[in-house]
Backbone atoms as SQL, in Angstrom:
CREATE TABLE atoms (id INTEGER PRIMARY KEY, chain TEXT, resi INTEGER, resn TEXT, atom TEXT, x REAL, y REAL, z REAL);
INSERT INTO atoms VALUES
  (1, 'A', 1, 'UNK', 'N', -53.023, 45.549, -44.340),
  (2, 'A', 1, 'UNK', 'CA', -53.709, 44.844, -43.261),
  (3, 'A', 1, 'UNK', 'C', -52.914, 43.587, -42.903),
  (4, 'A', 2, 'UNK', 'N', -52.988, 43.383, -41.606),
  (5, 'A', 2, 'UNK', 'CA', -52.136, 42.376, -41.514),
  (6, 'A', 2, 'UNK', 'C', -53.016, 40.848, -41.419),
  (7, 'A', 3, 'UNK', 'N', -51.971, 39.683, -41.434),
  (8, 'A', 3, 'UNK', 'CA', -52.898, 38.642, -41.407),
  (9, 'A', 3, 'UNK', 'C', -53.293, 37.883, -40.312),
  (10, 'A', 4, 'UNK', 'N', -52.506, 37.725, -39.169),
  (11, 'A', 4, 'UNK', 'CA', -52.603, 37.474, -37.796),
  (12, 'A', 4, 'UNK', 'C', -52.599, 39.041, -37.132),
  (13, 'A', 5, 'UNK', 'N', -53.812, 38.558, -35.899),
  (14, 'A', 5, 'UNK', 'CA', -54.285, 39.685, -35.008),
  (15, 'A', 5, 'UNK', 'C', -53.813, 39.038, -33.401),
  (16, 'A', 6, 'UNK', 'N', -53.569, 39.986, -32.534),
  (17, 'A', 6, 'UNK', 'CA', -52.973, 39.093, -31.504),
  (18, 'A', 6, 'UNK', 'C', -54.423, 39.581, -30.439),
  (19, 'A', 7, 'UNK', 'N', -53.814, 38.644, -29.011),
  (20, 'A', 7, 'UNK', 'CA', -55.297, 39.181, -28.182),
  (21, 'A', 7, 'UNK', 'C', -55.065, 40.823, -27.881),
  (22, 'A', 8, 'UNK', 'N', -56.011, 41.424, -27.612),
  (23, 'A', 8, 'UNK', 'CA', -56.205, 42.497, -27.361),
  (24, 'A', 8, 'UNK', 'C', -55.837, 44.181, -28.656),
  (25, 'A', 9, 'UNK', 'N', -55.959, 43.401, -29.725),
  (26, 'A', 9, 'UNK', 'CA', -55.808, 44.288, -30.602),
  (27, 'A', 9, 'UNK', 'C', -57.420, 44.425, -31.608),
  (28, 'A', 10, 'UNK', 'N', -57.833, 45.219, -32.108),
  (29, 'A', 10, 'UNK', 'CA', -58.858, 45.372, -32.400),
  (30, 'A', 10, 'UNK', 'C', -59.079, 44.437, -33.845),
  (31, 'A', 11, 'UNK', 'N', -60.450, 44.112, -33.870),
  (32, 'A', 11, 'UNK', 'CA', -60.825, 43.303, -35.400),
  (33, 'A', 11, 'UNK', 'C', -60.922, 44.596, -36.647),
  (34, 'A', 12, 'UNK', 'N', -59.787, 44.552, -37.534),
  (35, 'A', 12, 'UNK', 'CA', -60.450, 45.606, -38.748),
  (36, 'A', 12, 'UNK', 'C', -61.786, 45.247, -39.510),
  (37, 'A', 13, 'UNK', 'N', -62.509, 44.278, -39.121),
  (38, 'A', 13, 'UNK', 'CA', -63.991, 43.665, -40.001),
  (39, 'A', 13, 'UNK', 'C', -64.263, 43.097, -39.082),
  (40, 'A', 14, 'UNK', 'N', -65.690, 42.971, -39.177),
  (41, 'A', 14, 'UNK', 'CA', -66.316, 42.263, -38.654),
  (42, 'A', 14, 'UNK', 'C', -66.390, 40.817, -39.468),
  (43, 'A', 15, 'UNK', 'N', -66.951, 40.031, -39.055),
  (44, 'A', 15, 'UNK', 'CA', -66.929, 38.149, -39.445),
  (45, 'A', 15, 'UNK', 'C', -66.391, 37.326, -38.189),
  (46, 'A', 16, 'UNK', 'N', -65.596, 35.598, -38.770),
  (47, 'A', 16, 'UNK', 'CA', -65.361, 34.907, -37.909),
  (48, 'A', 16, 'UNK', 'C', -64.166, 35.159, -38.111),
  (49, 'A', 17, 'UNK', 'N', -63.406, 34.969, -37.398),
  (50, 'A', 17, 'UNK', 'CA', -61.675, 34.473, -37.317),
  (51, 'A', 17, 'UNK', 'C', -61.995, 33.208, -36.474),
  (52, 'A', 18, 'UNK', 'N', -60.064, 32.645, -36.907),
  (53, 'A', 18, 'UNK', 'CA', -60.123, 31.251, -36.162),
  (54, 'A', 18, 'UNK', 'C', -59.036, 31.346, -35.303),
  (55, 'A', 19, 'UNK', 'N', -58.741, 30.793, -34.450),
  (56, 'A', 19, 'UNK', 'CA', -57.663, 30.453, -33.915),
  (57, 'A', 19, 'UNK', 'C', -56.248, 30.324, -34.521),
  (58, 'A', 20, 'UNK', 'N', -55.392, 30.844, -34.413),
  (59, 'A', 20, 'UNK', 'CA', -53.978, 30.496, -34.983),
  (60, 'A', 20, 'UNK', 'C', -52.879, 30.571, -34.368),
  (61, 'A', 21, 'UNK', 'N', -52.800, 29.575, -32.940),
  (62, 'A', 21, 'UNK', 'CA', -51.942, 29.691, -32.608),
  (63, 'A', 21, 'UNK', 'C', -51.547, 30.345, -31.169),
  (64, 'A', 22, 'UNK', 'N', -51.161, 30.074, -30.341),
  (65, 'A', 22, 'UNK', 'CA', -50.439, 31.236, -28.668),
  (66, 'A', 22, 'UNK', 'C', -49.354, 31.543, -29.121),
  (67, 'A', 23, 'UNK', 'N', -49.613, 33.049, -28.550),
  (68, 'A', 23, 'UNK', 'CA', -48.779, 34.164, -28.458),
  (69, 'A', 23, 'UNK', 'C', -47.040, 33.584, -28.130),
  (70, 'A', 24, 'UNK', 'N', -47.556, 33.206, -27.017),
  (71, 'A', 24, 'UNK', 'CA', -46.178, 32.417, -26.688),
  (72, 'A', 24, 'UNK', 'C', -45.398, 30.837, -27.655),
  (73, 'A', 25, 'UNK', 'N', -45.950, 31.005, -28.569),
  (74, 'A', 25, 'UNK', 'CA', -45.278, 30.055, -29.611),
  (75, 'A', 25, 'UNK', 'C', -45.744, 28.375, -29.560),
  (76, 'A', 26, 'UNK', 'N', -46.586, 28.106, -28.846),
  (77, 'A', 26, 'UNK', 'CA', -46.995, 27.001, -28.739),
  (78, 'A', 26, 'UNK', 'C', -48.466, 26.875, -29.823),
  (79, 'A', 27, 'UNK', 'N', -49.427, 25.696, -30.543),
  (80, 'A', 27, 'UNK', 'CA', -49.389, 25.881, -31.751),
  (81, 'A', 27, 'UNK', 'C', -50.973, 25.652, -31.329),
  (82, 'A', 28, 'UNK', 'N', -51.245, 24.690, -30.292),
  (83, 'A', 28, 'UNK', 'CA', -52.234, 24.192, -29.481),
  (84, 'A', 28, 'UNK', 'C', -52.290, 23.949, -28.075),
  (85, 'A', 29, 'UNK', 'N', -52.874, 24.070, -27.548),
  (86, 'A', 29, 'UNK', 'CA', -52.567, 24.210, -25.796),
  (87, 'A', 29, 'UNK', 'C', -54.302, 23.744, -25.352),
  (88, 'A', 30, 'UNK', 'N', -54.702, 21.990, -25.729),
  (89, 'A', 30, 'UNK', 'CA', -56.097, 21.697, -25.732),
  (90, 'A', 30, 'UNK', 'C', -56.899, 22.714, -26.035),
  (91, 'A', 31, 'UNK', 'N', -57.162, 23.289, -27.197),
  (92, 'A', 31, 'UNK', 'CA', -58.366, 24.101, -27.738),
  (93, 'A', 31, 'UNK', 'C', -59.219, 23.591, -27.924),
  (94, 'A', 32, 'UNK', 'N', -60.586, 23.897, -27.302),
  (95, 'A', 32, 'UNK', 'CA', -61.374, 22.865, -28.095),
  (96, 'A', 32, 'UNK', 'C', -62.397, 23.840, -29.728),
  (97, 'A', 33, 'UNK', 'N', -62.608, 22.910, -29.385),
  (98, 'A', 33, 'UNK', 'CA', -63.472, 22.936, -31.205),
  (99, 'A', 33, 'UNK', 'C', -64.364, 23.927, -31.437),
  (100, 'A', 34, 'UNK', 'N', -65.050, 24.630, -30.432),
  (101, 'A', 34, 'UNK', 'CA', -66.036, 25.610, -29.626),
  (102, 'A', 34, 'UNK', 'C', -65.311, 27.019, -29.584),
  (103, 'A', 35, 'UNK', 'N', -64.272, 26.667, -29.641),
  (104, 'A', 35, 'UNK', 'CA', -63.334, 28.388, -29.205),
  (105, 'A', 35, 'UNK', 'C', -61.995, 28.427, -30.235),
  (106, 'A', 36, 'UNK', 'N', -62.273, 27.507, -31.279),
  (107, 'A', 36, 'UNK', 'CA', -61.354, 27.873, -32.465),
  (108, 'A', 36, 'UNK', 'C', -61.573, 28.749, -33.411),
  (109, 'A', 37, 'UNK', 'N', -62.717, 29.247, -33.396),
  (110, 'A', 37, 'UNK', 'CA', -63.819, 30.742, -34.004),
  (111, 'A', 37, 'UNK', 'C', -64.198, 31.298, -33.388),
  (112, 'A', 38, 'UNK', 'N', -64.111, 32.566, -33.655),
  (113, 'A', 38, 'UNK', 'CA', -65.019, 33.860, -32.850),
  (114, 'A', 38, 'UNK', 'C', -65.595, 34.349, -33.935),
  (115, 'A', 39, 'UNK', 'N', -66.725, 35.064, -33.302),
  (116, 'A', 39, 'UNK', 'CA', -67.219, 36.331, -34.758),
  (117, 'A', 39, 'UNK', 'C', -67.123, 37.525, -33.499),
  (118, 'A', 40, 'UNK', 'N', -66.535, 38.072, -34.352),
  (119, 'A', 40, 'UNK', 'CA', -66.294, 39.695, -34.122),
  (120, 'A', 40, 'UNK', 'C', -66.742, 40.558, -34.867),
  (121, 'A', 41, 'UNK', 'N', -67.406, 42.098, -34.340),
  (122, 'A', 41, 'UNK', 'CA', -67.432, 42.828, -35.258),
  (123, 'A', 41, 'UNK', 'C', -66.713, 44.080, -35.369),
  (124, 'A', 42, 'UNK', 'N', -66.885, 44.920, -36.127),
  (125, 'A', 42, 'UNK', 'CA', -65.848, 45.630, -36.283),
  (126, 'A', 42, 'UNK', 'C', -65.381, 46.787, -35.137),
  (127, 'A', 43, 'UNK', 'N', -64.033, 46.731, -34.836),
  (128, 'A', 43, 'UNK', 'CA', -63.687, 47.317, -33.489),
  (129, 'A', 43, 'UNK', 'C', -63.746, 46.577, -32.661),
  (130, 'A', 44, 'UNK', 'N', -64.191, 45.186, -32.113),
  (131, 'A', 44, 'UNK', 'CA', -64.288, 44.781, -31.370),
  (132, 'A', 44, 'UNK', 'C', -62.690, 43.826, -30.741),
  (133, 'A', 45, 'UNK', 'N', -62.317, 44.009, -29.719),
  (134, 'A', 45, 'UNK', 'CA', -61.533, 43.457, -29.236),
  (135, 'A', 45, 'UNK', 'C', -61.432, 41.796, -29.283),
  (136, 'A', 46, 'UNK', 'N', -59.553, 41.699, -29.905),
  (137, 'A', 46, 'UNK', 'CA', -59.509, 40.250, -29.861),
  (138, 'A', 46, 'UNK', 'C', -59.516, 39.746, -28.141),
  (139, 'A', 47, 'UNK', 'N', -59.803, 38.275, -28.081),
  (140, 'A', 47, 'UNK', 'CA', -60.254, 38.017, -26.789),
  (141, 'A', 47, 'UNK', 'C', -58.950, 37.010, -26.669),
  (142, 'A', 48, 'UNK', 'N', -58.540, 36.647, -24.995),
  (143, 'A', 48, 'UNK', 'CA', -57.770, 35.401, -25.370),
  (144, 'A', 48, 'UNK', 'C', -58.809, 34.232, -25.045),
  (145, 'A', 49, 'UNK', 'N', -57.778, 33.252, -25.045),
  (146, 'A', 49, 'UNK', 'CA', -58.232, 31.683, -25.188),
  (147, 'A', 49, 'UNK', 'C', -59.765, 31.843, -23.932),
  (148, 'A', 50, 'UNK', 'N', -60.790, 31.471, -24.283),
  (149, 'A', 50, 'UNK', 'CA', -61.369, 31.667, -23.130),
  (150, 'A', 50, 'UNK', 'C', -61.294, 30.104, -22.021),
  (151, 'A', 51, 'UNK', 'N', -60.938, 28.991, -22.213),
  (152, 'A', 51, 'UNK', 'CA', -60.603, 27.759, -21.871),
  (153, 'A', 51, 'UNK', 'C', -59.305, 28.250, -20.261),
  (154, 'A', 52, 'UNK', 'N', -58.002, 28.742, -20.978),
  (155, 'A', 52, 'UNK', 'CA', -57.160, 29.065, -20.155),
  (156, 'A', 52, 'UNK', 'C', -56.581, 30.294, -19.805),
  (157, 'A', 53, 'UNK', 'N', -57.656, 31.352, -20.738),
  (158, 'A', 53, 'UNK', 'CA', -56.836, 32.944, -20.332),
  (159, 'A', 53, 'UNK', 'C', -55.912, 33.434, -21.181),
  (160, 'A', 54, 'UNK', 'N', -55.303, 32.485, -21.883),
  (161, 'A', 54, 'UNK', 'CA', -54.162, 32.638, -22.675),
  (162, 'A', 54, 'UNK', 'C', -53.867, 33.972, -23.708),
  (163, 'A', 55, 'UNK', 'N', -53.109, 34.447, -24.123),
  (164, 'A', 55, 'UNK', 'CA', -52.793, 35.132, -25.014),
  (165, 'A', 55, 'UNK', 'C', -52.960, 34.740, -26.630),
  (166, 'A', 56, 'UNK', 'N', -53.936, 34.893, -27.429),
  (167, 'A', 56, 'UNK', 'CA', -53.947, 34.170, -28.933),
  (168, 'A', 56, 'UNK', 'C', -53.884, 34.747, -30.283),
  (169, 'A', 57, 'UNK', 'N', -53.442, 34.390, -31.078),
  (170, 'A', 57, 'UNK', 'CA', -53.500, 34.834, -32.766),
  (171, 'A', 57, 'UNK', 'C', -54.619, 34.233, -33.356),
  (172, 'A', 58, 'UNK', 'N', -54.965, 35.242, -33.577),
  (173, 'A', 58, 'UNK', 'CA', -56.550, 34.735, -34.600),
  (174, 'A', 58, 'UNK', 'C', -56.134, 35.018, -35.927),
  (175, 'A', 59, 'UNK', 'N', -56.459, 34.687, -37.287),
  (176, 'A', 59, 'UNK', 'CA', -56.725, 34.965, -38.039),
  (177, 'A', 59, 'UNK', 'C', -57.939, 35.021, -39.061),
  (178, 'A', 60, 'UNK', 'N', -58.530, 35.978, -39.796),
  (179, 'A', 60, 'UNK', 'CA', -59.885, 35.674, -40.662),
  (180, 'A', 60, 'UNK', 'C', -60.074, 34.486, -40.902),
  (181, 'A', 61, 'UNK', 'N', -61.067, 34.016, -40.897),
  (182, 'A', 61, 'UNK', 'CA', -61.714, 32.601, -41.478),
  (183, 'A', 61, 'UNK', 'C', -62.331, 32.518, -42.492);
């Protein structure tokens, strides 16, 4: 299993993940505090940034 999930790839578990990071290599791009966790459940599609659209790496929390 891997440890970063990118947007649009599916959650293997359900729980929270956090934020880790844009796709495009930048580390923070104003995230706020509200959209540094998601809970997902299982199968459910990673989302991007919902703030700017962005492309993101989540990882479990």
């Amino acid at each position: 299993m891997a440890d970063r999930y990118k947007t649009g790839e599916q959650a293997p578990k359900a729980g929270t993940y956090e934020f880790d990071g844009l796709v495009d290599g930048r580390k923070n791009n104003n995230v706020t505090e509200d959209e540094k966790h998601i809970e997902l459940s299982n199968g459910d599609t990673f989302p991007p940034l919902r703030s700017s659209k962005e492309a993101a790496y989540w990882k479990k929390a």
